[in-house]
Coordinates of C-alpha atoms in Angstrom, one line a residue:
M1 CA 75.3 53.1 129.7
E2 CA 72.2 55.1 128.6
Y3 CA 73.1 57.8 131.1
L4 CA 76.6 58.0 129.8
D5 CA 75.4 58.2 126.2
L6 CA 73.0 61.1 127.1
R7 CA 75.9 62.8 128.9
K8 CA 78.1 62.4 125.9
V9 CA 75.4 63.8 123.6
G10 CA 75.0 66.7 125.9
L11 CA 78.7 67.5 125.8
M12 CA 78.7 67.3 122.0
N13 CA 75.8 69.7 121.8
T14 CA 77.6 72.1 124.1
F15 CA 80.8 71.9 122.0
S16 CA 78.8 72.5 118.9
S17 CA 77.1 75.5 120.4
I18 CA 80.4 77.0 121.5
K19 CA 81.9 76.4 118.1
R20 CA 78.8 78.0 116.4
Q21 CA 79.1 81.0 118.7
K22 CA 82.8 81.4 117.8
I23 CA 82.0 81.3 114.1
I24 CA 79.3 83.9 114.5
W25 CA 81.4 86.2 116.6
G26 CA 84.4 85.7 114.3
T27 CA 82.3 86.6 111.3
I28 CA 80.9 89.7 113.0
L29 CA 84.4 90.9 113.9
V30 CA 85.8 90.2 110.5
A31 CA 82.8 91.6 108.6
P32 CA 83.8 95.3 108.6
T33 CA 87.2 94.6 107.2
L34 CA 85.8 92.1 104.7
I35 CA 83.2 94.5 103.5
Y36 CA 85.8 97.2 103.2
V37 CA 88.1 95.0 101.1
L38 CA 85.2 93.9 98.9
I39 CA 84.1 97.5 98.3
M40 CA 87.4 99.2 98.0
N41 CA 89.6 96.5 96.4
V42 CA 87.6 93.5 94.9
W43 CA 84.8 95.5 93.2
P44 CA 87.1 98.1 91.7
M45 CA 89.2 95.3 90.3
I46 CA 86.2 93.6 88.7
Q47 CA 85.0 96.9 87.4
T48 CA 88.4 97.8 85.9
I49 CA 88.5 94.4 84.1
Y50 CA 85.0 95.0 82.7
F51 CA 85.8 98.6 81.6
S52 CA 88.9 97.4 79.8
F53 CA 86.7 95.8 77.2
N54 CA 84.7 99.0 76.7
S55 CA 85.0 102.4 75.2
I56 CA 84.3 105.0 77.9
R57 CA 84.7 108.7 77.3
G58 CA 84.4 110.9 80.3
L59 CA 81.3 110.1 82.3
G60 CA 79.6 108.4 79.3
I61 CA 78.0 105.0 79.2
P62 CA 80.4 102.1 78.5
R63 CA 80.2 100.8 75.0
W64 CA 81.4 97.2 74.5
I65 CA 84.3 96.9 72.0
G66 CA 85.8 93.6 73.0
L67 CA 89.6 93.3 72.7
A68 CA 90.1 96.6 70.8
N69 CA 91.9 98.3 73.8
Y70 CA 94.3 95.4 74.1
Q71 CA 95.0 95.4 70.4
R72 CA 95.8 99.1 70.6
A73 CA 98.1 98.4 73.5
L74 CA 100.2 95.9 71.5
T75 CA 101.1 98.6 69.0
D76 CA 101.2 101.6 71.4
T77 CA 104.8 102.8 71.4
E78 CA 104.1 105.1 74.4
L79 CA 102.8 102.1 76.4
L80 CA 105.8 100.0 75.4
Q81 CA 108.1 102.9 76.4
S82 CA 106.4 103.2 79.8
I83 CA 106.7 99.5 80.4
W84 CA 110.4 99.7 79.6
N85 CA 110.9 102.7 81.9
T86 CA 109.1 100.9 84.7
F87 CA 111.2 97.8 84.1
L88 CA 114.5 99.7 84.3
Y89 CA 113.3 101.6 87.4
T90 CA 112.4 98.3 89.1
L91 CA 115.6 96.6 88.0
V92 CA 117.8 99.3 89.4
T93 CA 116.0 100.5 92.5
V94 CA 115.0 97.2 94.1
P95 CA 118.4 95.5 94.3
I96 CA 120.3 98.7 95.1
G97 CA 117.7 100.0 97.6
T98 CA 117.6 96.6 99.3
A99 CA 121.4 96.3 99.5
L100 CA 121.8 99.9 100.9
S101 CA 119.0 99.3 103.4
L102 CA 120.7 96.0 104.6
I103 CA 124.0 97.7 105.0
T104 CA 122.5 100.6 106.9
A105 CA 120.5 98.2 109.1
V106 CA 123.6 96.2 109.9
F107 CA 125.5 99.4 110.7
L108 CA 122.8 100.7 113.0
N109 CA 122.4 97.3 114.7
A110 CA 126.0 97.5 115.9
N111 CA 127.1 99.1 119.2
I112 CA 127.7 102.7 118.0
R113 CA 127.2 106.1 119.6
F114 CA 124.0 108.1 118.7
K115 CA 122.4 105.0 117.3
S116 CA 118.9 106.3 117.9
G117 CA 119.7 109.6 116.3
F118 CA 121.0 107.9 113.2
R119 CA 117.8 105.7 113.0
L120 CA 115.6 108.8 113.2
L121 CA 117.7 110.5 110.5
F122 CA 117.3 107.7 108.1
F123 CA 113.6 107.3 108.8
I124 CA 112.7 111.0 108.3
P125 CA 112.1 110.6 104.5
V126 CA 109.5 107.9 105.1
V127 CA 107.3 110.3 107.1
S128 CA 108.0 113.4 105.0
A129 CA 105.2 114.7 102.7
P130 CA 105.9 113.5 99.1
A131 CA 105.2 117.0 97.8
A132 CA 107.8 118.5 100.1
V133 CA 110.3 115.8 99.1
A134 CA 109.7 116.5 95.4
M135 CA 110.2 120.2 95.9
V136 CA 113.5 119.7 97.7
W137 CA 114.9 117.3 95.1
R138 CA 113.7 119.6 92.3
W139 CA 115.8 122.4 93.8
L140 CA 118.8 120.0 94.2
Y141 CA 118.4 119.0 90.5
N142 CA 117.9 122.5 89.1
S143 CA 120.2 123.0 86.2
E144 CA 120.8 126.7 86.9
F145 CA 121.0 127.2 90.7
G146 CA 120.7 123.6 92.1
L147 CA 123.1 122.3 94.7
F148 CA 124.4 119.4 92.7
N149 CA 125.4 121.5 89.7
Y150 CA 126.9 124.1 92.0
L151 CA 129.1 121.4 93.6
L152 CA 130.1 120.2 90.2
S153 CA 131.0 123.7 89.1
I154 CA 133.5 124.0 91.9
F155 CA 135.5 121.3 90.2
G156 CA 135.0 122.9 86.8
I157 CA 132.4 120.4 85.6
D158 CA 129.3 121.7 83.7
G159 CA 126.4 119.8 85.4
P160 CA 123.6 118.3 83.3
N161 CA 120.0 119.2 83.2
W162 CA 119.0 116.4 85.6
I163 CA 115.3 116.3 85.1
G164 CA 115.2 117.9 81.6
D165 CA 117.6 115.6 79.8
N166 CA 116.4 112.3 78.4
N167 CA 119.7 110.6 79.5
F168 CA 119.4 111.7 83.1
V169 CA 115.7 112.1 84.0
L170 CA 115.1 108.4 84.9
I171 CA 118.3 108.1 86.8
S172 CA 117.4 111.2 88.8
I173 CA 114.0 109.6 89.6
M174 CA 115.8 106.4 90.6
I175 CA 118.0 108.2 93.1
V176 CA 115.0 109.8 94.8
G177 CA 113.1 106.5 94.8
I178 CA 116.0 104.7 96.5
W179 CA 116.5 107.5 99.0
S180 CA 112.8 107.7 99.9
T181 CA 112.4 104.0 100.7
L182 CA 115.7 103.5 102.4
G183 CA 114.4 104.3 105.9
Y184 CA 111.3 102.0 105.8
N185 CA 113.3 99.0 104.5
M186 CA 116.0 99.7 107.0
I187 CA 113.5 99.5 109.9
I188 CA 112.1 96.2 108.7
L189 CA 115.5 94.7 108.3
L190 CA 116.7 96.1 111.6
G191 CA 113.8 94.2 113.3
G192 CA 114.8 91.0 111.5
L193 CA 118.4 91.5 112.6
Q194 CA 117.4 91.9 116.3
D195 CA 115.5 88.6 116.1
I196 CA 118.7 86.6 115.2
P197 CA 119.9 84.8 118.4
H198 CA 123.4 86.0 119.4
I199 CA 124.4 82.4 120.2
Y200 CA 125.0 81.8 116.5
Y201 CA 127.5 84.6 116.3
E202 CA 129.2 83.5 119.6
A203 CA 129.6 79.9 118.2
A204 CA 131.0 81.3 114.9
E205 CA 133.5 83.4 116.8
M206 CA 134.7 80.4 118.8
D207 CA 135.2 78.6 115.4
G208 CA 137.4 81.6 114.2
S209 CA 134.9 83.1 111.8
G210 CA 135.4 86.7 110.8
P211 CA 132.8 89.4 110.2
I212 CA 132.4 88.7 106.5
R213 CA 132.0 85.0 107.0
K214 CA 129.4 85.6 109.8
F215 CA 127.5 88.0 107.6
F216 CA 127.1 85.6 104.6
H217 CA 126.7 82.4 106.6
I218 CA 124.6 83.6 109.5
T219 CA 123.1 87.0 108.9
I220 CA 121.9 86.5 105.4
P221 CA 120.4 83.0 105.8
M222 CA 118.7 84.0 109.1
L223 CA 117.5 87.2 107.7
S224 CA 116.2 85.7 104.4
P225 CA 112.5 85.8 105.3
T226 CA 112.7 89.5 106.1
L227 CA 114.8 90.1 103.0
F228 CA 112.2 88.4 100.9
F229 CA 109.4 90.6 102.4
V230 CA 111.5 93.7 101.7
I231 CA 112.3 92.7 98.1
T232 CA 108.7 91.8 97.4
T233 CA 107.2 95.0 98.7
S234 CA 109.9 97.1 97.0
F235 CA 109.2 95.3 93.7
L236 CA 105.4 96.0 94.0
G237 CA 106.1 99.6 94.9
A238 CA 108.5 100.1 92.1
L239 CA 106.1 98.8 89.5
Q240 CA 103.5 101.3 90.7
I241 CA 105.8 104.4 90.8
F242 CA 103.8 107.5 90.1
D243 CA 104.1 110.3 92.7
L244 CA 107.7 111.2 92.2
I245 CA 107.4 111.4 88.4
F246 CA 104.1 113.4 88.7
M247 CA 105.6 116.0 91.1
M248 CA 109.1 116.2 89.8
V249 CA 108.7 116.2 86.0
D250 CA 106.4 118.8 84.4
K251 CA 103.9 117.9 81.7
T252 CA 105.6 120.2 79.3
N253 CA 109.0 118.7 80.0
P254 CA 110.5 117.2 76.8
A255 CA 112.1 114.4 78.8
L256 CA 108.8 113.2 80.3
K257 CA 108.5 110.3 77.9
S258 CA 111.9 108.9 79.1
A259 CA 110.6 108.8 82.7
E260 CA 106.9 108.0 82.2
S261 CA 105.8 104.9 84.1
I262 CA 102.8 102.6 83.5
V263 CA 100.8 104.2 86.3
Y264 CA 101.6 107.6 85.0
L265 CA 100.4 106.7 81.5
F266 CA 97.3 105.2 83.1
Y267 CA 96.7 108.5 84.8
R268 CA 97.1 110.5 81.6
Q269 CA 94.8 108.3 79.6
T270 CA 92.1 108.0 82.3
F271 CA 92.0 111.5 83.7
E272 CA 93.6 113.8 81.1
S273 CA 92.4 112.2 77.9
N274 CA 89.2 110.9 79.5
N275 CA 89.7 107.5 77.8
K276 CA 88.7 105.3 80.7
G277 CA 88.4 102.2 78.7
Y278 CA 92.0 102.3 77.5
G279 CA 93.2 103.4 80.9
A280 CA 91.5 100.3 82.4
A281 CA 93.3 98.1 79.9
I282 CA 96.6 99.6 80.9
A283 CA 95.7 98.9 84.6
V284 CA 94.9 95.3 83.8
I285 CA 98.2 94.9 81.9
L286 CA 100.0 96.3 85.0
L287 CA 98.1 93.8 87.2
I288 CA 99.2 90.9 84.9
L289 CA 102.8 92.1 85.1
I290 CA 102.6 92.3 88.9
F291 CA 101.1 88.8 89.1
I292 CA 103.8 87.3 86.9
G293 CA 106.6 89.0 88.8
T294 CA 105.2 88.0 92.2
A295 CA 104.7 84.4 91.0
I296 CA 108.3 84.2 89.9
Q297 CA 109.5 85.6 93.2
M298 CA 107.3 83.1 95.1
R299 CA 108.8 80.3 93.0
L300 CA 112.4 81.4 93.5
Q301 CA 112.1 82.1 97.2
K302 CA 112.1 78.4 97.9
K303 CA 115.7 78.2 96.8
W304 CA 117.1 80.9 99.1
V305 CA 114.7 81.7 101.8
H306 CA 115.1 79.7 105.1
Y307 CA 112.2 79.8 107.5
K308 CA 113.9 77.5 110.1

């Protein structure tokens, strides 16, 4: 018995040693990524929250002012306008972009000719340089010699000033935003479609189900986890829209206020006005909005996302 007990203790010590080695090696392997996240994500977030309670001009020393930046934000009409612009942009681009990406993915998942070529064609905007994309769309939108107004003039229609009119500038940005994310979302949804077992469709055909019935009763439920991922990432990207506005709408454009997003206002306050304290407060407000929106999505996904 004593021999068996010693043997048991030895096995336990061996298992403990192996477990300890796994923990050590796991920590060593994860450490570079963890350090990177702490330095590049966590620390800037903490620093931004701290700066939002300070007044900082340029490279000056932070001066504690408490909630003054947030009190200013409550009455800042420019901030309220940027929040409204960002809300409208998100409300339009996320559902329309997701729907178009889903339709495109279903189309390219079917047995059609030149399927690979079509996939490449739709994915090109994703890998294109944002500056090049902006320049091309600025030419298309040009009110004097742009392609869109030229096509409208053929039918005797006087085209609008797409990015210079308060009524059209945000819509124009929305169109480019949907177009630029279509390929990425399509690839994600296409991967989800290819993971759906064909046996479900074969069984539905035996029961006499048509394409529409199969789409809503098989494709959508089975694809719901992938759809949730696409909607969530599109939502986060839409709330942080900046590059398209920055490169397509000039600073002297009178319609800029109608397209200005929260991130664009943050950029202006932080780097143009050198008011880093108020810029940090805007960033914290955006963080709160993202947190609230993500929490609502996580709550609602339990009602329509099926993981089994």
